[in-house]
mmCIF file of C-alpha atoms in Angstrom:
data_model
loop_
_atom_site.group_PDB
_atom_site.id
_atom_site.type_symbol
_atom_site.label_atom_id
_atom_site.label_comp_id
_atom_site.label_asym_id
_atom_site.label_seq_id
_atom_site.Cartn_x
_atom_site.Cartn_y
_atom_site.Cartn_z
ATOM 1 C CA MET C 189 64.125 -212.411 144.533
ATOM 2 C CA LYS C 190 61.005 -210.857 145.982
ATOM 3 C CA ASN C 191 59.991 -207.297 146.717
ATOM 4 C CA THR C 192 59.671 -206.442 150.396
ATOM 5 C CA ILE C 193 57.183 -204.221 152.209
ATOM 6 C CA CYS C 194 57.789 -203.389 155.872
ATOM 7 C CA ILE C 195 54.877 -201.839 157.763
ATOM 8 C CA ASN C 196 54.855 -200.066 161.105
ATOM 9 C CA ALA C 197 51.240 -199.420 162.060
ATOM 10 C CA PRO C 198 50.240 -200.019 165.703
ATOM 11 C CA MET C 199 46.743 -201.183 164.765
ATOM 12 C CA ILE C 200 47.954 -203.795 162.277
ATOM 13 C CA ASP C 201 48.575 -207.243 163.716
ATOM 14 C CA SER C 202 49.831 -210.480 162.191
ATOM 15 C CA ASP C 203 46.278 -211.592 161.305
ATOM 16 C CA ASP C 204 45.712 -208.372 159.347
ATOM 17 C CA LEU C 205 49.032 -208.818 157.589
ATOM 18 C CA GLU C 206 48.150 -212.399 156.682
ATOM 19 C CA GLN C 207 44.934 -211.125 155.094
ATOM 20 C CA ILE C 208 46.975 -208.739 152.913
ATOM 21 C CA ARG C 209 49.526 -211.450 152.049
ATOM 22 C CA LYS C 210 46.791 -213.667 150.597
ATOM 23 C CA ASP C 211 45.959 -211.096 147.919
ATOM 24 C CA PRO C 212 47.207 -212.387 144.532
ATOM 25 C CA VAL C 213 48.528 -208.893 143.710
ATOM 26 C CA PHE C 214 51.272 -209.518 146.266
ATOM 27 C CA SER C 215 52.410 -212.964 145.067
ATOM 28 C CA ASP C 216 56.030 -211.765 144.647
ATOM 29 C CA THR C 217 56.076 -209.694 147.808
ATOM 30 C CA GLU C 218 57.312 -210.388 151.311
ATOM 31 C CA PHE C 219 55.706 -208.498 154.189
ATOM 32 C CA GLU C 220 57.168 -207.695 157.569
ATOM 33 C CA LEU C 221 55.762 -205.844 160.561
ATOM 34 C CA PHE C 222 57.895 -203.464 162.568
ATOM 35 C CA MET C 223 57.148 -204.334 166.147
ATOM 36 C CA GLU C 224 58.696 -201.186 167.678
ATOM 37 C CA HIS C 225 55.329 -199.469 168.001
ATOM 38 C CA GLY C 226 56.464 -197.420 170.978
ATOM 39 C CA LEU C 227 58.814 -195.404 168.772
ATOM 40 C CA MET C 228 56.078 -193.612 166.851
ATOM 41 C CA GLU C 229 52.742 -192.049 167.674
ATOM 42 C CA SER C 230 49.700 -194.212 167.002
ATOM 43 C CA ALA C 231 48.571 -191.754 164.312
ATOM 44 C CA ILE C 232 51.695 -192.390 162.215
ATOM 45 C CA MET C 233 52.040 -195.350 159.881
ATOM 46 C CA GLN C 234 55.336 -196.088 158.194
ATOM 47 C CA PHE C 235 55.794 -198.141 155.044
ATOM 48 C CA VAL C 236 59.155 -199.175 153.649
ATOM 49 C CA PHE C 237 59.083 -200.550 150.096
ATOM 50 C CA MET C 238 62.132 -202.331 148.712
ATOM 51 C CA PHE C 239 61.819 -203.127 145.030
ATOM 52 C CA ILE C 240 64.106 -205.437 143.130
ATOM 53 C CA GLN C 241 65.843 -203.810 140.225
ATOM 54 C CA GLY C 242 63.815 -204.052 137.093
ATOM 55 C CA VAL C 243 60.373 -203.695 138.668
ATOM 56 C CA GLY C 244 58.461 -201.524 136.237
ATOM 57 C CA TYR C 245 56.975 -198.168 137.119
ATOM 58 C CA ASN C 246 53.398 -199.465 136.817
ATOM 59 C CA ALA C 247 54.057 -202.472 139.058
ATOM 60 C CA ALA C 248 55.742 -200.334 141.719
ATOM 61 C CA TYR C 249 52.995 -197.713 141.503
ATOM 62 C CA ASP C 250 50.251 -200.310 141.927
ATOM 63 C CA MET C 251 52.042 -202.053 144.782
ATOM 64 C CA ILE C 252 52.556 -198.843 146.778
ATOM 65 C CA LYS C 253 49.059 -197.540 146.253
ATOM 66 C CA TYR C 254 47.266 -200.843 146.751
ATOM 67 C CA SER C 255 49.141 -201.816 149.912
ATOM 68 C CA VAL C 256 48.680 -198.369 151.497
ATOM 69 C CA LEU C 257 44.945 -198.460 150.671
ATOM 70 C CA ASN C 258 44.645 -201.959 152.191
ATOM 71 C CA VAL C 259 46.336 -200.914 155.423
ATOM 72 C CA LEU C 260 44.293 -197.696 155.575
ATOM 73 C CA GLY C 261 41.106 -199.747 155.209
ATOM 74 C CA ILE C 262 42.093 -202.022 158.098
ATOM 75 C CA VAL C 263 43.079 -199.089 160.322
ATOM 76 C CA LYS C 264 39.913 -197.184 159.451
ATOM 77 C CA ARG C 265 37.792 -200.170 160.535
ATOM 78 C CA LYS C 266 39.698 -200.440 163.817
ATOM 79 C CA LYS C 267 40.124 -196.744 164.643
ATOM 80 C CA HIS C 268 36.951 -194.903 165.444
ATOM 81 C CA ASP C 269 38.454 -191.679 166.775
ATOM 82 C CA LYS C 270 36.030 -189.015 165.537
ATOM 83 C CA GLU C 271 37.914 -186.204 167.313
ATOM 84 C CA ASN C 272 41.234 -186.953 165.641
ATOM 85 C CA PRO C 273 40.623 -188.867 162.393
ATOM 86 C CA ALA C 274 43.990 -187.942 160.854
ATOM 87 C CA ILE C 275 46.735 -190.425 160.023
ATOM 88 C CA THR C 276 50.225 -189.485 158.876
ATOM 89 C CA LEU C 277 51.765 -191.842 156.348
ATOM 90 C CA ARG C 278 55.528 -192.031 156.045
ATOM 91 C CA VAL C 279 56.519 -193.925 152.925
ATOM 92 C CA ASP C 280 60.113 -194.848 152.094
ATOM 93 C CA VAL C 281 61.051 -196.453 148.787
ATOM 94 C CA TYR C 282 64.354 -198.168 148.046
ATOM 95 C CA ASP C 283 65.612 -200.043 145.022
ATOM 96 C CA LYS C 284 67.276 -203.380 145.737
ATOM 97 C CA ASP C 285 69.925 -204.869 143.467
ATOM 98 C CA GLY C 286 70.382 -208.582 142.763
ATOM 99 C CA ASN C 287 72.537 -208.947 145.892
ATOM 100 C CA GLY C 288 69.922 -207.384 148.163
ATOM 101 C CA LYS C 289 71.805 -204.080 148.558
ATOM 102 C CA THR C 290 69.471 -201.077 148.776
ATOM 103 C CA CYS C 291 69.966 -197.747 147.009
ATOM 104 C CA ASN C 292 68.026 -194.776 145.614
ATOM 105 C CA HIS C 293 66.144 -193.907 148.798
ATOM 106 C CA ARG C 294 63.062 -191.705 148.334
ATOM 107 C CA SER C 295 60.724 -190.672 151.132
ATOM 108 C CA THR C 296 57.587 -188.650 151.785
ATOM 109 C CA ASN C 297 55.108 -187.855 154.552
ATOM 110 C CA VAL C 298 51.408 -187.389 153.827
ATOM 111 C CA SER C 299 48.480 -186.695 156.151
ATOM 112 C CA ILE C 300 45.165 -188.393 155.414
ATOM 113 C CA ASN C 301 41.921 -187.634 157.188
ATOM 114 C CA TYR C 302 39.105 -190.193 157.393
ATOM 115 C CA ILE C 303 36.603 -187.414 156.747
ATOM 116 C CA MET C 304 38.070 -187.005 153.237
ATOM 117 C CA SER C 305 36.085 -188.574 150.437
ATOM 118 C CA ALA C 306 37.432 -191.659 148.687
ATOM 119 C CA ASP C 307 38.248 -189.494 145.644
ATOM 120 C CA GLU C 308 40.230 -187.038 147.765
ATOM 121 C CA ILE C 309 42.212 -189.853 149.387
ATOM 122 C CA GLU C 310 42.830 -191.316 145.919
ATOM 123 C CA LYS C 311 44.193 -187.992 144.637
ATOM 124 C CA VAL C 312 46.532 -187.627 147.626
ATOM 125 C CA LEU C 313 47.840 -191.184 147.221
ATOM 126 C CA ASN C 314 48.281 -190.726 143.446
ATOM 127 C CA ALA C 315 50.356 -187.573 143.961
ATOM 128 C CA MET C 316 52.393 -189.222 146.744
ATOM 129 C CA THR C 317 53.097 -192.339 144.684
ATOM 130 C CA ASN C 318 54.044 -190.363 141.575
ATOM 131 C CA SER C 319 56.476 -188.209 143.549
ATOM 132 C CA LEU C 320 58.142 -191.289 145.065
ATOM 133 C CA LEU C 321 58.666 -193.058 141.775
ATOM 134 C CA ILE C 322 60.317 -190.225 139.863
ATOM 135 C CA LYS C 323 63.983 -191.206 139.879
ATOM 136 C CA ASP C 324 66.857 -188.765 139.882
ATOM 137 C CA CYS C 325 69.384 -190.354 137.534
#
């Protein structure tokens, strides 16, 4: 069974998603685009990660961070709004059992500004990813 990442980002199209799919890091990952772009503002990107049970912390951490950075890079190249360079990321993480049933929902919202340095963006994404992967057992 594969992990699943669903992305709702108005600037991401199927060609962009295909580019991400080709990355060997995502060989066990299925990607889907939410096509209901009218439901959210264009400055909000939503990611839904569904991990099969048994995916290790490091693998989940890398997958979240790497996929968000890839999508941010694509959006940054396409969006040249100097007056409003902020993007809000909504990230939801679920665990998926062997039957495909989801559980253990965790969620967070983070604002990222293109004017931030790469190190600042990295720190924000590290903190976000760490907070999402701490399980309450």
